[in-house]
Amino acid sequence: MQKSCLLCMCKSLALNQFRSAKNLPKKRTVRFFDSLRIHVRGGAGGQGFQRYGGIGGKGGDVIVRASKKVKLKELPELNPAQRYTAQTGSDSSKRLLLGPPGEDEIIPVPVGVTVATDEGRIIGDLNEEGQEVIVAHGGEPGGPGNNYHGKKGEALSVKLDLKLIADIGLVGFPNAGKSTFLSAISRASPKIAEYPFTTIRPQIGVMEFPDFRKITVADLPGLIEGAHVNFGMGHKFLKHVERTKLLLFMVDINGFQLSHNYPKRTAFETILLLNKELELFNSDLLKKPAVLALNKIDTDKDGTLTDSIVDQIQNIPESLSGVDEALHPETLIKFDEIYKISTMFDLNTLIMKKHLRKWLDICDQYNQEGTSQLSSLEKASITKLERILGREQNKNKMV
């Protein structure tokens, strides 16, 4: 009898625990918010007072203004309808012949937003704090030119497209070691694992130097073949490359294979494919300064594999003859430096960090001067990285 009662009590307790767990709120998934469509309408112009020649107030404008204190995801939280309308201009009257204008509607957005129409026409790029653009003009006030009838304001839908602004953009296929590199050189803590797409949203890391210089590095979701036509992360990744100053290509020396449904690509083929994906998305990206990191050299004990990849790169276009023509980009990107590293064991990552800073300083210089190419003298001013495994006194020794 006692055993039967005990069994009933256990069953009852288990049932109550199941019901309690069922009613627990589900864990919210944090989504990276980088695009938003809103409707905007300028305020109507105020009516004029024809008898006394009074002129109404102009309708308010709808203005988008960049602010470092705002996140794009906050906009729909504050305005779920996602509709913004400026104030109507005041009518003219006997006591106030010139009607006051309507108040502008200010929409704060993050720095880095591009405002575009549904047809794709760019209204403005907001890349600096306080920069603003009028997206919907207010209506003309009622006056002699329009029979004293105020006009409606502009009304349209616009897309707010956030493109990350970072000094360096990490470019590479999944599992190339980008997240490990970011965690090694900054305080960022991206997800790291041995399977593709561990980065499902952009991560921004900050490289800090003893003189308090800070350099931002964007670890962006991994590319796959066909990203330029929106396969995989597609445009969600590629658009964020456009506002970086320097591209850092990171490639696994052992090659890459997304799954058994995809062909295995060598490291050299991977470089060509990354080149091609950027070219097909926006050929202007190939004009950016770029460096290449050959990662996971800890798996290449004698360095022969890594050296062979470097030889292939340095002997382009002759080395292209051994690669399927379908993988050939029309324009080959030129790497200013090639690094041999292991992000897992911190091999040569500290040296690369210093060199990246030097390249960014030169990039800033020639961007300010409006030149598009580095002079041979400027290139010579950068000491090339020692490409011999183990020369650097590494923070952690390879096991």
Tab-separated table of C-alpha atoms in Angstrom:
chain	number	residue	atom	x	y	z
A	1	MET	CA	0.000	0.000	0.000
A	2	GLN	CA	2.829	2.375	0.864
A	3	LYS	CA	4.633	1.618	-2.411
A	4	SER	CA	1.448	2.403	-4.349
A	5	CYS	CA	0.998	5.769	-2.610
A	6	LEU	CA	4.664	6.647	-3.151
A	7	LEU	CA	4.331	5.828	-6.848
A	8	CYS	CA	1.232	8.051	-7.140
A	9	MET	CA	3.047	10.905	-5.422
A	10	CYS	CA	6.019	10.617	-7.820
A	11	LYS	CA	3.688	10.593	-10.816
A	12	SER	CA	1.841	13.656	-9.513
A	13	LEU	CA	5.104	15.528	-8.844
A	14	ALA	CA	6.437	14.719	-12.330
A	15	LEU	CA	3.161	15.867	-13.925
A	16	ASN	CA	3.269	19.191	-12.029
A	17	GLN	CA	6.890	19.767	-13.084
A	18	PHE	CA	5.977	19.075	-16.713
A	19	ARG	CA	3.087	21.555	-16.568
A	20	SER	CA	5.309	24.211	-14.979
A	21	ALA	CA	8.008	23.737	-17.604
A	22	LYS	CA	5.422	23.921	-20.366
A	23	ASN	CA	4.293	27.336	-19.135
A	24	LEU	CA	7.815	28.769	-18.942
A	25	PRO	CA	8.388	31.619	-21.372
A	26	LYS	CA	10.392	30.651	-24.423
A	27	LYS	CA	13.908	31.989	-24.725
A	28	ARG	CA	13.942	34.949	-27.057
A	29	THR	CA	16.156	34.736	-30.099
A	30	VAL	CA	18.236	37.882	-30.608
A	31	ARG	CA	18.085	38.894	-34.245
A	32	PHE	CA	20.574	41.175	-35.891
A	33	PHE	CA	18.536	44.111	-37.150
A	34	ASP	CA	20.122	45.790	-40.173
A	35	SER	CA	17.194	46.780	-42.413
A	36	LEU	CA	13.880	48.515	-41.868
A	37	ARG	CA	11.152	49.816	-44.193
A	38	ILE	CA	9.146	52.828	-43.017
A	39	HIS	CA	6.509	55.145	-44.472
A	40	VAL	CA	7.102	58.890	-44.316
A	41	ARG	CA	4.861	61.846	-45.099
A	42	GLY	CA	5.710	65.532	-45.087
A	43	GLY	CA	3.283	67.889	-43.411
A	44	ALA	CA	0.706	69.692	-45.573
A	45	GLY	CA	1.108	73.412	-46.170
A	46	GLY	CA	-1.202	75.741	-44.257
A	47	GLN	CA	-4.040	77.545	-46.027
A	48	GLY	CA	-3.570	81.182	-47.035
A	49	PHE	CA	-5.948	84.041	-46.269
A	50	GLN	CA	-6.806	85.419	-49.706
A	51	ARG	CA	-8.769	88.433	-48.486
A	52	TYR	CA	-5.778	89.898	-46.698
A	53	GLY	CA	-3.059	88.259	-48.781
A	54	GLY	CA	-2.060	86.057	-45.877
A	55	ILE	CA	0.292	83.101	-46.511
A	56	GLY	CA	0.036	79.806	-44.661
A	57	GLY	CA	2.913	78.003	-42.985
A	58	LYS	CA	5.035	75.500	-44.883
A	59	GLY	CA	4.514	71.844	-43.991
A	60	GLY	CA	7.174	70.214	-41.860
A	61	ASP	CA	9.797	67.935	-43.405
A	62	VAL	CA	10.579	64.363	-42.389
A	63	ILE	CA	14.314	64.182	-41.641
A	64	VAL	CA	16.515	61.160	-40.953
A	65	ARG	CA	19.451	62.023	-38.683
A	66	ALA	CA	22.443	59.858	-37.722
A	67	SER	CA	23.111	59.271	-34.034
A	68	LYS	CA	25.595	57.033	-32.250
A	69	LYS	CA	23.134	56.588	-29.386
A	70	VAL	CA	20.486	54.800	-31.458
A	71	LYS	CA	20.015	51.198	-32.558
A	72	LEU	CA	17.923	50.384	-35.603
A	73	LYS	CA	15.864	47.795	-33.744
A	74	GLU	CA	14.626	50.512	-31.372
A	75	LEU	CA	12.636	52.270	-34.105
A	76	PRO	CA	9.827	49.699	-34.443
A	77	GLU	CA	9.727	49.410	-30.662
A	78	LEU	CA	9.059	53.152	-30.332
A	79	ASN	CA	6.817	53.353	-33.401
A	80	PRO	CA	5.228	49.938	-34.161
A	81	ALA	CA	3.251	51.370	-37.102
A	82	GLN	CA	6.533	52.515	-38.663
A	83	ARG	CA	4.802	55.579	-40.093
A	84	TYR	CA	6.215	59.079	-39.619
A	85	THR	CA	4.350	62.283	-40.448
A	86	ALA	CA	5.556	65.852	-39.991
A	87	GLN	CA	3.267	68.598	-38.706
A	88	THR	CA	0.953	70.590	-40.946
A	89	GLY	CA	1.755	74.259	-41.419
A	90	SER	CA	-0.591	76.678	-39.656
A	91	ASP	CA	-3.268	78.506	-41.615
A	92	SER	CA	-3.046	82.238	-42.173
A	93	SER	CA	-5.531	84.370	-40.224
A	94	LYS	CA	-6.440	87.994	-39.660
A	95	ARG	CA	-4.335	88.062	-36.529
A	96	LEU	CA	-1.443	86.097	-38.005
A	97	LEU	CA	-1.082	86.684	-41.737
A	98	LEU	CA	2.082	84.586	-41.988
A	99	GLY	CA	1.211	81.157	-40.644
A	100	PRO	CA	4.006	79.409	-38.681
A	101	PRO	CA	5.587	76.395	-40.443
A	102	GLY	CA	4.847	72.866	-39.292
A	103	GLU	CA	7.372	71.174	-37.032
A	104	ASP	CA	9.792	68.748	-38.703
A	105	GLU	CA	9.656	65.066	-37.831
A	106	ILE	CA	13.158	63.863	-36.877
A	107	ILE	CA	13.928	60.138	-37.148
A	108	PRO	CA	17.156	59.197	-35.328
A	109	VAL	CA	19.006	56.284	-36.925
A	110	PRO	CA	22.401	54.656	-36.302
A	111	VAL	CA	25.510	55.953	-38.022
A	112	GLY	CA	26.061	53.888	-41.154
A	113	VAL	CA	22.494	53.900	-42.487
A	114	THR	CA	21.730	54.301	-46.175
A	115	VAL	CA	18.286	55.689	-47.020
A	116	ALA	CA	16.798	54.459	-50.298
A	117	THR	CA	13.433	54.423	-52.054
A	118	ASP	CA	11.584	51.259	-53.003
A	119	GLU	CA	12.933	51.717	-56.525
A	120	GLY	CA	16.495	51.621	-55.213
A	121	ARG	CA	17.288	55.334	-55.555
A	122	ILE	CA	19.728	56.387	-52.839
A	123	ILE	CA	18.452	59.429	-50.951
A	124	GLY	CA	21.429	59.709	-48.652
A	125	ASP	CA	24.278	57.973	-46.788
A	126	LEU	CA	24.611	58.879	-43.129
A	127	ASN	CA	28.184	58.061	-42.133
A	128	GLU	CA	28.856	60.655	-39.440
A	129	GLU	CA	27.249	61.754	-36.183
A	130	GLY	CA	24.617	64.457	-36.783
A	131	GLN	CA	24.514	63.987	-40.553
A	132	GLU	CA	20.958	64.211	-41.875
A	133	VAL	CA	18.866	64.024	-45.031
A	134	ILE	CA	15.315	65.132	-45.858
A	135	VAL	CA	13.336	62.087	-46.960
A	136	ALA	CA	9.915	63.738	-47.381
A	137	HIS	CA	9.486	67.472	-48.019
A	138	GLY	CA	6.635	69.373	-46.495
A	139	GLY	CA	3.908	70.825	-48.720
A	140	GLU	CA	4.028	74.372	-50.066
A	141	PRO	CA	2.032	76.943	-48.083
A	142	GLY	CA	-1.116	78.512	-49.470
A	143	GLY	CA	-0.294	81.799	-51.209
A	144	PRO	CA	-0.763	83.848	-54.378
A	145	GLY	CA	0.967	81.211	-56.541
A	146	ASN	CA	-1.481	78.412	-55.749
A	147	ASN	CA	-4.726	80.295	-55.150
A	148	TYR	CA	-3.969	80.273	-51.398
A	149	HIS	CA	-4.480	76.509	-51.115
A	150	GLY	CA	-1.784	74.681	-49.159
A	151	LYS	CA	-0.327	71.604	-50.859
A	152	LYS	CA	0.094	68.108	-49.476
A	153	GLY	CA	3.512	66.966	-48.362
A	154	GLU	CA	5.511	64.223	-50.051
A	155	ALA	CA	4.545	60.669	-49.096
A	156	LEU	CA	6.629	57.591	-49.820
A	157	SER	CA	8.127	54.439	-48.330
A	158	VAL	CA	11.861	54.313	-47.722
A	159	LYS	CA	14.259	51.606	-46.643
A	160	LEU	CA	16.786	52.172	-43.875
A	161	ASP	CA	19.715	49.897	-44.645
A	162	LEU	CA	22.426	49.640	-41.997
A	163	LYS	CA	25.936	48.904	-43.218
A	164	LEU	CA	28.520	48.408	-40.512
A	165	ILE	CA	31.359	50.895	-40.393
A	166	ALA	CA	34.601	49.182	-39.384
A	167	ASP	CA	38.262	49.701	-40.151
A	168	ILE	CA	38.845	46.105	-41.209
A	169	GLY	CA	36.446	43.600	-42.730
A	170	LEU	CA	37.196	39.891	-42.306
A	171	VAL	CA	36.418	37.975	-45.489
A	172	GLY	CA	36.387	34.192	-45.585
A	173	PHE	CA	34.426	31.002	-45.967
A	174	PRO	CA	32.946	29.359	-42.836
A	175	ASN	CA	35.441	27.811	-40.420
A	176	ALA	CA	38.372	29.812	-41.777
A	177	GLY	CA	39.206	30.954	-38.231
A	178	LYS	CA	37.824	34.498	-38.358
A	179	SER	CA	35.993	34.241	-35.039
A	180	THR	CA	39.041	32.745	-33.313
A	181	PHE	CA	41.218	35.552	-34.668
A	182	LEU	CA	38.768	38.195	-33.466
A	183	SER	CA	38.662	36.753	-29.962
A	184	ALA	CA	42.469	36.559	-29.895
A	185	ILE	CA	43.161	40.171	-30.857
A	186	SER	CA	40.239	41.908	-29.125
A	187	ARG	CA	37.780	41.689	-26.277
A	188	ALA	CA	35.047	40.322	-28.506
A	189	SER	CA	33.659	36.878	-27.641
A	190	PRO	CA	32.250	35.445	-30.873
A	191	LYS	CA	30.884	31.909	-31.041
A	192	ILE	CA	33.588	29.433	-32.035
A	193	ALA	CA	33.005	25.809	-33.059
A	194	GLU	CA	34.033	23.233	-35.638
A	195	TYR	CA	31.058	23.604	-37.940
A	196	PRO	CA	30.021	26.171	-40.571
A	197	PHE	CA	28.173	29.401	-39.827
A	198	THR	CA	29.141	29.818	-36.183
A	199	THR	CA	28.833	33.541	-36.886
A	200	ILE	CA	25.192	34.198	-37.697
A	201	ARG	CA	25.380	37.937	-37.215
A	202	PRO	CA	28.217	40.460	-37.513
A	203	GLN	CA	30.597	40.787	-34.594
A	204	ILE	CA	32.655	43.918	-34.027
A	205	GLY	CA	35.940	43.548	-32.206
A	206	VAL	CA	38.274	46.317	-31.102
A	207	MET	CA	42.053	46.005	-31.308
A	208	GLU	CA	43.593	48.148	-28.588
A	209	PHE	CA	47.212	49.326	-28.535
A	210	PRO	CA	49.419	50.640	-25.696
A	211	ASP	CA	49.092	54.205	-27.019
A	212	PHE	CA	45.270	53.899	-26.747
A	213	ARG	CA	44.789	53.597	-30.516
A	214	LYS	CA	41.691	51.533	-31.294
A	215	ILE	CA	40.951	49.703	-34.557
A	216	THR	CA	37.613	48.072	-35.229
A	217	VAL	CA	37.428	44.685	-36.923
A	218	ALA	CA	34.189	43.227	-38.291
A	219	ASP	CA	33.809	39.460	-38.298
A	220	LEU	CA	31.035	38.963	-40.825
A	221	PRO	CA	28.937	35.841	-41.489
A	222	GLY	CA	30.743	33.312	-43.660
A	223	LEU	CA	30.411	33.415	-47.395
A	224	ILE	CA	29.559	30.438	-49.571
A	225	GLU	CA	29.635	30.039	-53.313
A	226	GLY	CA	26.787	31.992	-54.848
A	227	ALA	CA	26.577	34.599	-52.075
A	228	HIS	CA	26.426	37.389	-54.680
A	229	VAL	CA	22.980	36.077	-55.728
A	230	ASN	CA	21.919	35.753	-52.093
A	231	PHE	CA	22.827	32.131	-51.396
A	232	GLY	CA	23.726	31.562	-47.754
A	233	MET	CA	24.062	34.883	-45.938
A	234	GLY	CA	24.232	36.555	-49.362
A	235	HIS	CA	23.764	40.311	-49.457
A	236	LYS	CA	23.237	40.340	-45.689
A	237	PHE	CA	26.980	39.766	-45.430
A	238	LEU	CA	28.398	41.396	-48.520
A	239	LYS	CA	26.845	44.828	-48.038
A	240	HIS	CA	28.762	45.256	-44.768
A	241	VAL	CA	32.092	45.007	-46.599
A	242	GLU	CA	31.434	48.214	-48.518
A	243	ARG	CA	32.241	50.583	-45.648
A	244	THR	CA	35.440	48.984	-44.400
A	245	LYS	CA	38.822	50.556	-45.153
A	246	LEU	CA	40.829	47.356	-45.468
A	247	LEU	CA	39.867	43.795	-46.411
A	248	LEU	CA	41.469	40.917	-44.536
A	249	PHE	CA	40.999	37.649	-46.411
A	250	MET	CA	41.312	34.652	-44.107
A	251	VAL	CA	41.733	31.211	-45.661
A	252	ASP	CA	42.203	27.731	-44.213
A	253	ILE	CA	45.360	26.255	-45.781
A	254	ASN	CA	43.615	22.865	-45.846
A	255	GLY	CA	40.840	24.136	-48.092
A	256	PHE	CA	37.111	24.152	-47.433
A	257	GLN	CA	34.050	21.981	-48.012
A	258	LEU	CA	30.652	23.191	-46.783
A	259	SER	CA	29.105	19.693	-46.870
A	260	HIS	CA	29.275	16.444	-48.817
A	261	ASN	CA	26.927	18.059	-51.352
A	262	TYR	CA	29.626	20.586	-52.241
A	263	PRO	CA	33.014	19.958	-53.880
A	264	LYS	CA	36.147	20.246	-51.752
A	265	ARG	CA	38.011	23.439	-52.615
A	266	THR	CA	41.729	23.911	-52.126
A	267	ALA	CA	43.019	27.015	-50.360
A	268	PHE	CA	43.995	28.559	-53.693
A	269	GLU	CA	40.536	27.837	-55.148
A	270	THR	CA	39.004	29.332	-52.013
A	271	ILE	CA	40.922	32.589	-52.557
A	272	LEU	CA	39.732	32.755	-56.174
A	273	LEU	CA	36.134	32.089	-55.150
A	274	LEU	CA	36.207	34.806	-52.494
A	275	ASN	CA	37.657	37.152	-55.107
A	276	LYS	CA	34.896	36.221	-57.549
A	277	GLU	CA	32.040	36.605	-55.048
A	278	LEU	CA	33.170	40.147	-54.172
A	279	GLU	CA	33.614	40.977	-57.852
A	280	LEU	CA	30.125	39.782	-58.815
A	281	PHE	CA	28.532	41.635	-55.909
A	282	ASN	CA	30.372	44.939	-56.361
A	283	SER	CA	33.535	45.171	-58.452
A	284	ASP	CA	34.539	48.374	-56.616
A	285	LEU	CA	35.350	46.229	-53.576
A	286	LEU	CA	38.379	44.885	-55.417
A	287	LYS	CA	39.856	48.386	-55.373
A	288	LYS	CA	40.106	48.343	-51.596
A	289	PRO	CA	43.474	47.609	-49.971
A	290	ALA	CA	43.587	43.905	-49.099
A	291	VAL	CA	45.814	41.501	-47.205
A	292	LEU	CA	45.672	37.723	-46.944
A	293	ALA	CA	46.027	35.505	-43.878
A	294	LEU	CA	46.765	31.825	-44.490
A	295	ASN	CA	45.442	30.244	-41.315
A	296	LYS	CA	45.971	26.936	-39.470
A	297	ILE	CA	49.681	26.627	-40.233
A	298	ASP	CA	49.907	24.485	-37.081
A	299	THR	CA	48.562	21.640	-39.244
A	300	ASP	CA	51.439	22.082	-41.716
A	301	LYS	CA	54.460	20.983	-39.712
A	302	ASP	CA	57.130	21.461	-42.373
A	303	GLY	CA	55.456	24.439	-44.070
A	304	THR	CA	55.444	22.899	-47.549
A	305	LEU	CA	51.687	23.218	-48.041
A	306	THR	CA	51.668	26.872	-46.969
A	307	ASP	CA	54.652	27.689	-49.172
A	308	SER	CA	52.985	26.069	-52.175
A	309	ILE	CA	49.896	28.264	-51.698
A	310	VAL	CA	52.080	31.387	-51.533
A	311	ASP	CA	53.849	30.276	-54.725
A	312	GLN	CA	50.502	29.875	-56.507
A	313	ILE	CA	49.445	33.377	-55.487
A	314	GLN	CA	52.751	34.945	-56.492
A	315	ASN	CA	52.759	33.151	-59.858
A	316	ILE	CA	49.322	34.309	-60.987
A	317	PRO	CA	48.188	34.234	-63.780
A	318	GLU	CA	50.311	31.185	-64.730
A	319	SER	CA	49.015	29.199	-61.754
A	320	LEU	CA	45.407	29.687	-62.917
A	321	SER	CA	45.921	27.080	-65.633
A	322	GLY	CA	45.464	24.331	-63.068
A	323	VAL	CA	42.118	25.645	-61.846
A	324	ASP	CA	38.674	25.232	-63.411
A	325	GLU	CA	37.896	28.315	-65.520
A	326	ALA	CA	34.506	28.631	-63.824
A	327	LEU	CA	36.359	29.726	-60.690
A	328	HIS	CA	38.398	32.431	-62.410
A	329	PRO	CA	37.461	36.028	-61.510
A	330	GLU	CA	37.702	38.603	-64.269
A	331	THR	CA	39.701	40.968	-62.074
A	332	LEU	CA	42.241	39.515	-59.684
A	333	ILE	CA	42.593	41.183	-56.324
A	334	LYS	CA	46.130	42.191	-55.362
A	335	PHE	CA	47.209	41.374	-51.824
A	336	ASP	CA	49.577	43.896	-50.279
A	337	GLU	CA	50.809	41.347	-47.750
A	338	ILE	CA	50.432	37.641	-47.058
A	339	TYR	CA	50.556	36.388	-43.470
A	340	LYS	CA	51.085	32.834	-42.270
A	341	ILE	CA	49.248	32.410	-38.991
A	342	SER	CA	47.485	30.067	-36.606
A	343	THR	CA	44.640	31.749	-34.758
A	344	MET	CA	44.216	28.674	-32.565
A	345	PHE	CA	47.781	28.851	-31.211
A	346	ASP	CA	48.427	32.605	-31.579
A	347	LEU	CA	51.176	32.029	-34.121
A	348	ASN	CA	52.147	35.332	-35.787
A	349	THR	CA	48.816	36.965	-34.867
A	350	LEU	CA	50.502	39.680	-32.803
A	351	ILE	CA	52.818	40.609	-35.676
A	352	MET	CA	49.863	40.684	-38.039
A	353	LYS	CA	48.012	42.971	-35.637
A	354	LYS	CA	50.888	45.488	-35.777
A	355	HIS	CA	51.084	45.308	-39.559
A	356	LEU	CA	47.349	45.845	-39.940
A	357	ARG	CA	47.723	49.068	-38.003
A	358	LYS	CA	50.494	50.246	-40.335
A	359	TRP	CA	48.394	49.471	-43.400
A	360	LEU	CA	45.426	51.361	-42.005
A	361	ASP	CA	47.598	54.415	-41.367
A	362	ILE	CA	48.679	54.380	-45.018
A	363	CYS	CA	45.090	53.783	-46.160
A	364	ASP	CA	43.947	56.827	-44.203
A	365	GLN	CA	46.731	58.900	-45.711
A	366	TYR	CA	46.019	58.152	-49.338
A	367	ASN	CA	42.248	58.349	-48.783
A	368	GLN	CA	42.694	61.887	-47.459
A	369	GLU	CA	44.868	62.773	-50.440
A	370	GLY	CA	42.334	61.285	-52.849
A	371	THR	CA	44.789	58.864	-54.424
A	372	SER	CA	43.767	55.318	-55.249
A	373	GLN	CA	47.127	53.516	-55.284
A	374	LEU	CA	49.981	53.195	-52.835
A	375	SER	CA	53.348	54.389	-54.061
A	376	SER	CA	56.282	51.965	-54.101
A	377	LEU	CA	57.991	54.141	-51.499
A	378	GLU	CA	54.993	53.848	-49.147
A	379	LYS	CA	54.893	50.097	-49.620
A	380	ALA	CA	58.585	49.848	-48.953
A	381	SER	CA	58.102	51.685	-45.663
A	382	ILE	CA	56.284	48.664	-44.279
A	383	THR	CA	58.548	45.888	-43.087
A	384	LYS	CA	57.330	42.610	-44.513
A	385	LEU	CA	56.194	39.899	-42.120
A	386	GLU	CA	58.679	37.111	-41.491
A	387	ARG	CA	57.080	34.165	-43.261
A	388	ILE	CA	59.105	31.507	-41.472
A	389	LEU	CA	57.109	29.471	-38.972
A	390	GLY	CA	58.095	30.057	-35.352
A	391	ARG	CA	60.162	33.280	-35.740
A	392	GLU	CA	57.817	35.245	-33.533
A	393	GLN	CA	58.007	34.886	-29.799
A	394	ASN	CA	54.408	33.749	-29.519
A	395	LYS	CA	52.194	34.322	-26.552
A	396	ASN	CA	51.253	30.641	-26.440
A	397	LYS	CA	53.524	27.904	-27.704
A	398	MET	CA	52.100	25.333	-30.052
A	399	VAL	CA	51.360	22.050	-28.337
